[in-house]
Coordinates of C-alpha atoms in Angstrom, one line a residue:
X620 CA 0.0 0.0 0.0
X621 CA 1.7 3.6 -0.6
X622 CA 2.1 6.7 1.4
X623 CA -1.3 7.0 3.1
X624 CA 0.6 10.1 5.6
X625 CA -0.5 10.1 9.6
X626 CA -1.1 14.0 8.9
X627 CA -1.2 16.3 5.9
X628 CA 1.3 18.7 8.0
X629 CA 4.8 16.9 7.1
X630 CA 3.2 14.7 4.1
X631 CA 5.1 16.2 1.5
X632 CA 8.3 15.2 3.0
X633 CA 9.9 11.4 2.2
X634 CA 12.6 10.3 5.4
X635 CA 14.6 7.4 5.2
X636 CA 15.3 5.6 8.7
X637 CA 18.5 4.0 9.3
X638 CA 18.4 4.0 12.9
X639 CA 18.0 0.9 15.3
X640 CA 16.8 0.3 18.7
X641 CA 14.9 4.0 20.3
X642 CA 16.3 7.2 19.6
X643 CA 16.4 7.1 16.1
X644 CA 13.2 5.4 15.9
X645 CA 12.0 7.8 18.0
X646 CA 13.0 10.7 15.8
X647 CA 11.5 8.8 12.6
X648 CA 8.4 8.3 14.9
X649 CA 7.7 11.8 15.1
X650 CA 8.0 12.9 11.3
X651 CA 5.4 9.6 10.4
X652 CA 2.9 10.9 13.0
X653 CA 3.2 14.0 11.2
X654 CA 2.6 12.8 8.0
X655 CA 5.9 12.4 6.3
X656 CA 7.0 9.6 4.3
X657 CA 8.8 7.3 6.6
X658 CA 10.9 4.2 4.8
X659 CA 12.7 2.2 7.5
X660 CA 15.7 0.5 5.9
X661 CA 16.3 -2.8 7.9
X662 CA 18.8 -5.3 7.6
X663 CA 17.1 -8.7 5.5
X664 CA 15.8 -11.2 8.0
X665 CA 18.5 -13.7 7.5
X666 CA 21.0 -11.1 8.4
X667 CA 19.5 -9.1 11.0
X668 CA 21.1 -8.7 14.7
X669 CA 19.1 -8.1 17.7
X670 CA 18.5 -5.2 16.8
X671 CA 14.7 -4.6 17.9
X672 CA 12.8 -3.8 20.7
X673 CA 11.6 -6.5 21.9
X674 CA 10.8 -8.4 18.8
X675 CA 8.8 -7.3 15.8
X676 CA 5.5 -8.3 17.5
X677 CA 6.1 -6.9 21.0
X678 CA 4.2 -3.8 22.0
X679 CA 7.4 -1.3 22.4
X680 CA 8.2 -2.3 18.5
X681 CA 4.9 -1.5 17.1
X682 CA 4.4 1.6 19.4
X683 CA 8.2 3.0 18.2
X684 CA 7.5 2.1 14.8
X685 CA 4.1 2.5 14.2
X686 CA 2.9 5.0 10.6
X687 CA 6.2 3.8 8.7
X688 CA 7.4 1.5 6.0
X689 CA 9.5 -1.1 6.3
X690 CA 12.7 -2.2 3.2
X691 CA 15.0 -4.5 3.4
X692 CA 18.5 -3.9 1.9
X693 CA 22.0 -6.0 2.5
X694 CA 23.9 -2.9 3.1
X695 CA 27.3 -4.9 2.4
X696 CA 26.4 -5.3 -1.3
X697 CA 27.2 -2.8 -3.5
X698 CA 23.5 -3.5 -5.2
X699 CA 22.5 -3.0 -2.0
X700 CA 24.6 0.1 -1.4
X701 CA 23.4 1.6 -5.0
X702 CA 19.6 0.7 -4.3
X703 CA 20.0 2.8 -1.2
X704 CA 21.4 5.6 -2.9
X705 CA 18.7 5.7 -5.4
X706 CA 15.8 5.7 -2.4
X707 CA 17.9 8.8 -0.8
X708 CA 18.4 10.7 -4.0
X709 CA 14.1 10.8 -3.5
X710 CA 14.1 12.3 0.2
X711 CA 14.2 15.3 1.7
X712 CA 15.7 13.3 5.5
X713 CA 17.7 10.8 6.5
X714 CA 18.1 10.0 9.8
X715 CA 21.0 7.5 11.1
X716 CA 22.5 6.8 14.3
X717 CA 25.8 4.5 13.3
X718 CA 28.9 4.7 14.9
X719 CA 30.4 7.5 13.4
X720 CA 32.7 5.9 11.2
X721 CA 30.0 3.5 9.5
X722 CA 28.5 6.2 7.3
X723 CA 31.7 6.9 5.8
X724 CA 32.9 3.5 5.2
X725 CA 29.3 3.3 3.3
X726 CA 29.8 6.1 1.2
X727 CA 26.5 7.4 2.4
X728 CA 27.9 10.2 5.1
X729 CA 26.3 14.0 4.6
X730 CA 29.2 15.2 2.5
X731 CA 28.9 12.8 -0.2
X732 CA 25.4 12.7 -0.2
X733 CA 25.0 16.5 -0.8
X734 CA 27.1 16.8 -3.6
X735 CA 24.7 15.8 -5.7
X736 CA 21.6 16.3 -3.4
X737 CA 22.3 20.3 -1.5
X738 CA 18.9 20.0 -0.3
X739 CA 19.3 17.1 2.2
X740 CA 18.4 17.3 5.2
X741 CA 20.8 14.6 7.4
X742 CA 20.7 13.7 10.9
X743 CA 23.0 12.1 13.0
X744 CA 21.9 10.6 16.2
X745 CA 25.1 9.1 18.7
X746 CA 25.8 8.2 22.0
X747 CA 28.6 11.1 23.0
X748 CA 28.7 13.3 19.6
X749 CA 30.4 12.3 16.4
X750 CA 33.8 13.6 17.5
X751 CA 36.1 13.8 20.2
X752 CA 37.4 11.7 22.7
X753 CA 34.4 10.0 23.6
X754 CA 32.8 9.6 19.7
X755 CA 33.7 5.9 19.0
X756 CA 32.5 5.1 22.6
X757 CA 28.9 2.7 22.6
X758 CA 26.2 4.8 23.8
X759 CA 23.4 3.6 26.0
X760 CA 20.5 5.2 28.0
X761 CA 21.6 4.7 31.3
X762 CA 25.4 5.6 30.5
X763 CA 24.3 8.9 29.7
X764 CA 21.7 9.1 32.5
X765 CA 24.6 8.7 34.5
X766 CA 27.2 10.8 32.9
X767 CA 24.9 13.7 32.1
X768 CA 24.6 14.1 36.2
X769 CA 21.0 12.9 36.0
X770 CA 21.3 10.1 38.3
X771 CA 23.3 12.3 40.9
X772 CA 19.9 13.9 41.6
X773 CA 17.4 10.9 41.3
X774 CA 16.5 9.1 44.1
X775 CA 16.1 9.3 48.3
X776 CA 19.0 11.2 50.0
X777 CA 22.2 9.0 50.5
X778 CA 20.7 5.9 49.0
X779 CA 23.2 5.7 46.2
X780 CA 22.6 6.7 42.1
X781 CA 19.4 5.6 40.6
X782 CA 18.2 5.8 37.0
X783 CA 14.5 7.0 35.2
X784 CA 12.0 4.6 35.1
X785 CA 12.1 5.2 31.1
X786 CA 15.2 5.7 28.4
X787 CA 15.2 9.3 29.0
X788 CA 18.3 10.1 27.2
X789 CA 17.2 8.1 24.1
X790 CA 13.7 10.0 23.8
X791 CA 14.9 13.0 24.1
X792 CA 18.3 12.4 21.8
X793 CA 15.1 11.2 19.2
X794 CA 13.0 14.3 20.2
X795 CA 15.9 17.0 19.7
X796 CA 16.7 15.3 16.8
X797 CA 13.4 15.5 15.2
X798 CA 13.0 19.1 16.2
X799 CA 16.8 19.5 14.7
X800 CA 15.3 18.1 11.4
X801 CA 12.4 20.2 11.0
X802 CA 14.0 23.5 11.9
X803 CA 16.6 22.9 9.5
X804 CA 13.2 21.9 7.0
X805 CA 12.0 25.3 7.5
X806 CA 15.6 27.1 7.1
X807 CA 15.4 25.0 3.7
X808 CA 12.9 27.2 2.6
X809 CA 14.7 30.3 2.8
X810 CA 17.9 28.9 1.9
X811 CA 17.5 25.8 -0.9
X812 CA 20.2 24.4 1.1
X813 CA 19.8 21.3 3.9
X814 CA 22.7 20.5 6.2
X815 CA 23.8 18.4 8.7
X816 CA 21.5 18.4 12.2
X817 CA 23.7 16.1 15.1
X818 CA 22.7 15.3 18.9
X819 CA 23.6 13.2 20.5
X820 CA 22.3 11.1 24.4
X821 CA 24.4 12.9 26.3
X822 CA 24.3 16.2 24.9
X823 CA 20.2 15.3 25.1
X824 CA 20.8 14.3 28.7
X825 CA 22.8 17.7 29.8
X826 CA 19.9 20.1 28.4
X827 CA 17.4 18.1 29.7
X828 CA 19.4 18.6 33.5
X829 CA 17.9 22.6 33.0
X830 CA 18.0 24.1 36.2
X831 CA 20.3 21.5 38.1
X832 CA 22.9 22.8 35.0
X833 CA 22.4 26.5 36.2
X834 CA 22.5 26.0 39.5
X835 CA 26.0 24.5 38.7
X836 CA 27.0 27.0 35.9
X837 CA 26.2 30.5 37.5
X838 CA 25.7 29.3 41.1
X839 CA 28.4 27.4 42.1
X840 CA 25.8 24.1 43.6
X841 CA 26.4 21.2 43.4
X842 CA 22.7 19.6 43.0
X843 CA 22.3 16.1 45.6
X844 CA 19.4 13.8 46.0
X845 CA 16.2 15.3 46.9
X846 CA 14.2 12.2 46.7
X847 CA 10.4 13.6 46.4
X848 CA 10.8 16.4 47.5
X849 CA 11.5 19.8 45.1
X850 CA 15.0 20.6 46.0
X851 CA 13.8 24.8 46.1
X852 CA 10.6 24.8 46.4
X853 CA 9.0 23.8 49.7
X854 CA 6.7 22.4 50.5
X855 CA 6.5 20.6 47.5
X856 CA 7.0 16.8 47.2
X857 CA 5.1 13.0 48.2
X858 CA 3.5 13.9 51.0
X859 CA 1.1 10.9 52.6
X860 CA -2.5 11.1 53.4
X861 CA -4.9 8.5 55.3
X862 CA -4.9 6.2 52.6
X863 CA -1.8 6.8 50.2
X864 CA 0.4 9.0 48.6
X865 CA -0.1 12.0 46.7
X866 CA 1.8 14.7 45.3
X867 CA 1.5 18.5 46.6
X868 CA 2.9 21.8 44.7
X869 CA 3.1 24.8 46.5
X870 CA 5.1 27.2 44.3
X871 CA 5.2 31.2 45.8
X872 CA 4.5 32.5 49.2
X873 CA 0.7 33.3 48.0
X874 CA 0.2 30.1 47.1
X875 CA 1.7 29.0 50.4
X876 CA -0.8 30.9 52.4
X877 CA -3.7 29.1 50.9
X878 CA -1.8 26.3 51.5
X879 CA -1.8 26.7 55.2
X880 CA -5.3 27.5 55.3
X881 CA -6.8 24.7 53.4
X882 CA -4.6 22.7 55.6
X883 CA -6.3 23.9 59.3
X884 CA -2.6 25.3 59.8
X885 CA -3.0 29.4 59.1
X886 CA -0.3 29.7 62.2
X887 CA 2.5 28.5 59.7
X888 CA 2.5 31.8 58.1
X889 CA 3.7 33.6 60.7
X890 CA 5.8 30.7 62.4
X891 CA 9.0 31.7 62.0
X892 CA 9.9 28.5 61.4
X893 CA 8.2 28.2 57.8
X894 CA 7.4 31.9 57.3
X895 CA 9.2 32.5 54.4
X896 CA 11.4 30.3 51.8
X897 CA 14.7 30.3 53.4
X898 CA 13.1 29.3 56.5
X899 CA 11.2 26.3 55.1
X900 CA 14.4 25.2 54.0
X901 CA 16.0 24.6 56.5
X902 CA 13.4 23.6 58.7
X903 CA 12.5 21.2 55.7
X904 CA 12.0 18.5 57.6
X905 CA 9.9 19.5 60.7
X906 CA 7.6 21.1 58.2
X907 CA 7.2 18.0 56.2
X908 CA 6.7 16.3 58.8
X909 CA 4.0 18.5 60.3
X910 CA 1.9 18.2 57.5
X911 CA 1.7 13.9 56.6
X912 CA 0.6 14.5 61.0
X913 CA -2.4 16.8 59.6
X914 CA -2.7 15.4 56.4
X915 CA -3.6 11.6 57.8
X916 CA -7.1 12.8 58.7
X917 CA -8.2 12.5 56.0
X918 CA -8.1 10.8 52.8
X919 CA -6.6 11.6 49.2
X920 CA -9.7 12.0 47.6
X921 CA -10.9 15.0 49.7
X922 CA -7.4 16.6 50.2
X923 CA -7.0 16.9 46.7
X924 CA -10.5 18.1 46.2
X925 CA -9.7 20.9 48.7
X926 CA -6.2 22.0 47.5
X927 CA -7.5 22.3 43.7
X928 CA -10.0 24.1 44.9
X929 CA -8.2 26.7 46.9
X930 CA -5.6 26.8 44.2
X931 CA -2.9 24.7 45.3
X932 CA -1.6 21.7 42.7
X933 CA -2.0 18.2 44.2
X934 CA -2.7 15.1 42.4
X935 CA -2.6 11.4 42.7
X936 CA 0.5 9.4 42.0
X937 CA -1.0 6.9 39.5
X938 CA 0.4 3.3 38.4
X939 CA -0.4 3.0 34.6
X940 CA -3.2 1.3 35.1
X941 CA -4.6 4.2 36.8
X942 CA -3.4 6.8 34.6
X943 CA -5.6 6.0 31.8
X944 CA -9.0 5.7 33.8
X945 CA -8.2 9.7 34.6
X946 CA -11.1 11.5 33.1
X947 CA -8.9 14.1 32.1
X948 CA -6.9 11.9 30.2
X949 CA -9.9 10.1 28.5
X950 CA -11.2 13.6 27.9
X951 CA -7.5 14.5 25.8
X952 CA -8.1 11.6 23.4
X953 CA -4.6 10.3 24.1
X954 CA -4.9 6.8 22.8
X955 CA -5.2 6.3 19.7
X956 CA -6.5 2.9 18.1
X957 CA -5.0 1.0 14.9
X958 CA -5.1 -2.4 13.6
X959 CA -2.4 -4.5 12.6
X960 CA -2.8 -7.0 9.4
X961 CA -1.1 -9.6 11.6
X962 CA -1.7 -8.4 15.6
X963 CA -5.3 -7.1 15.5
X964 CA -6.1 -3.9 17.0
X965 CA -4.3 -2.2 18.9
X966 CA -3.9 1.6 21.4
X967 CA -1.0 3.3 21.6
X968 CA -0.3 6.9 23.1
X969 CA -1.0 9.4 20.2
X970 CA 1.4 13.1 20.1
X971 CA 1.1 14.9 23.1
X972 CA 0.0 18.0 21.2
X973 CA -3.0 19.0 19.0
X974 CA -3.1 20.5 15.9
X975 CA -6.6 22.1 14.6
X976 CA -6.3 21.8 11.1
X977 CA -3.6 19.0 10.8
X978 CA -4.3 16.6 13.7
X979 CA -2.1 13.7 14.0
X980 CA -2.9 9.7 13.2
X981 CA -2.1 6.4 13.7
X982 CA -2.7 5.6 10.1
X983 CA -0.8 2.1 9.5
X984 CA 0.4 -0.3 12.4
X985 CA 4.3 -1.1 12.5
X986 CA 5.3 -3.0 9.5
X987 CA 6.9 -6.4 9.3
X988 CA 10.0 -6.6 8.4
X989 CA 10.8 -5.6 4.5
X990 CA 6.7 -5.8 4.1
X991 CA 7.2 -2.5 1.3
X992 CA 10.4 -3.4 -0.3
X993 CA 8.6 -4.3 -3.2
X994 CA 6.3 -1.7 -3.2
X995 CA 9.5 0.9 -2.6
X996 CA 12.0 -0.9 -5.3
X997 CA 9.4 -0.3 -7.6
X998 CA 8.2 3.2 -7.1
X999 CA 11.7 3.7 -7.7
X1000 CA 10.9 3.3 -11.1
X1001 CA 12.6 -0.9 -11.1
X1002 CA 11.1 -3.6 -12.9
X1003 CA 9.5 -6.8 -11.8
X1004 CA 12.0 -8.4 -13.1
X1005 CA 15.1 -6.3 -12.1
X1006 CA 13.0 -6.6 -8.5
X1007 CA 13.0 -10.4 -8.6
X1008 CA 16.8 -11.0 -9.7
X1009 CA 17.6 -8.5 -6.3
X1010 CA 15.7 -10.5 -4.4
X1011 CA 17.6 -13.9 -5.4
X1012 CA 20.6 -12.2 -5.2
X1013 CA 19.9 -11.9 -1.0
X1014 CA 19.8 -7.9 -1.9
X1015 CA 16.7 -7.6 0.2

């Protein structure tokens, strides 16, 4: 089946994938909810290394790969090598996330590529950048969760380094990279000229620190474990009520007056214990511990009734399960449904923005592997029979 785009918003655009595993396919993710043209190149099946998430079949595969197409091309074949070349010389993107010297070796690096295409747009996705000391180095999620200083601040106070629950550095490595690729899209348009957009996970993983970076960089800090609790702003962490957990937000020192009086405590704003920011600080403790006393009166449900109402952010701490029975989250049309040829239907999490006139899809389920070779190879303007001698060849 051809192009049938997620979104008219990117549908004009053709990408080739290269990438394996998450951030790439992350990255490629985005642009095929969007609309664009999205061929994954794969290794042939015979070939192929683990290099999936999962398995085809598993739900993190077909959620990462989901609105795409799917070749399959034996890279170390020149046919192979030449029939890839040809699919490019159609794009406006490719995306790849090789070790650094693999592209070159290929022939298929940004330099050689835009000779005779100025247009491209090429994207390079590693673990520590494509130079310098660290470039040939394997990159991995929680390697850079740990280099990029996130795991210095994760985690209850003195209990040792602890990663994200999710592959943060990949997501956002495939995020930036995406936004990387369309802003050099739109400088296209002024320009005629693409160029070469790089991130990498722990570049990804330092910009994503934010505020923990400035606190080191014009402050002098040195961020440590704050476990659940804000490491500025207090009272703001887990705090537990008669019958659970729950989170409370209490940003400002108007917000912490309401705060006090929802809670039955309006002598905290005076107590010079908590009176102001500084103080709460360093009395950190006492105060925290002062409010799970009030706070097991009662239970979640009408604490968190009371602090919306007043004004003062506090929500439940939800297991997955529990996150999508929120109405809220019903209401924001999250999931998405789609049905695989092979699977059946399926939901998956849908963009986390809206667009009015050019909403986002799930379109097509993730593709087996190679399914739109064919299909591809012959849009490419190749015969049947030139298609059928590749294919005995092991080409694809």
């Amino acid at each position: 089946m051809p192009h049938v785009p997620a979104s008219s918003a990117l549908a004009r655009f053709r990408v080739i994938d290269l990438t394996q595993v998450r951030a790439g396919p992350t990255a490629c993710r985005q642009l095929a909810d969007w609309g664009a043209d999205v061929i994954q190149v794969q290794m042939p099946e015979h070939m192929r290394g683990d290099d999936t998430l999962g398995g085809q079949d598993g739900s993190d595969y077909q959620y990462t790969h989901r609105n795409k197409r799917s070749v399959t091309l034996n890279l170390k074949e020149p046919e192979g090598i030449a029939a890839l070349k040809k699919l490019i010389a159609t794009a406006d993107v490719v995306v790849e996330n090789f070790r650094p010297d693999v592209k070159f070796r290929l022939g298929i690096d940004y330099e050689t590529l835009a000779r005779d295409q100025p247009g491209l747009v090429y994207a390079s996705i590693s673990g520590f950048g494509q130079t310098g000391p660290l470039a040939e180095r394997p990159g991995f999620d929680q390697i850079a969760q740990g280099m990029g200083g996130l795991m210095s601040v994760t985690g209850l106070q003195d209990q040792g380094p602890v990663r994200v629950g999710i592959p943060i550095a990949d997501l956002c490595a495939g995020i930036f990279a995406a936004q990387g690729i369309l802003v050099a899209l739109l400088e296209r348009d002024a320009s005629g000229k693409g160029q070469w957009v790089q991130t990498s996970l722990l570049q990804s993983m330092i910009y994503m620190m934010d505020f923990q970076t400035a606190r080191w960089l014009v402050d002098g800090e040195v961020a440590t474990q704050a476990g659940n609790f804000h490491p500025t702003s207090i009272p703001t962490g887990v705090y537990k009520a008669r019958d659970g957990f729950m989170n409370i937000a209490v940003f400002g020192s108007k917000i912490w007056e309401r705060f006090c009086t929802t809670l039955g405590a309006p002598e905290w704003i005076t107590d010079p214990r908590f009176h102001d920011k500084p103080s709460r600080s360093v009395n950190r403790d006492a105060l925290n511990a002062a409010i799970n006393e009030r706070l097991a009166h009662q239970d979640r449900a009408h604490w968190i009734e009371r602090f919306n109402r007043d004004g003062v952010a506090c929500g439940h701490i939800n297991d997955m399960s529990e996150v999508f029975d929120e109405a809220q989250v019903k209401h924001l049309g999250l999931v998405q449904s789609v049905v695989s040829e092979r699977l059946g239907p399926q939901r998956h999490v849908g963009q986390p923005m809206t667009l009015e006139r050019t909403p986002s899809l799930l379109v097509r389920a993730a593709p087996r592997r190679g399914e739109h070779t064919e299909e591809v190879l012959g849009e490419l303007g190749l015969a049947p029979d030139d298609i059928a001698q590749l294919k005995a060849r092991g080409v694809f």
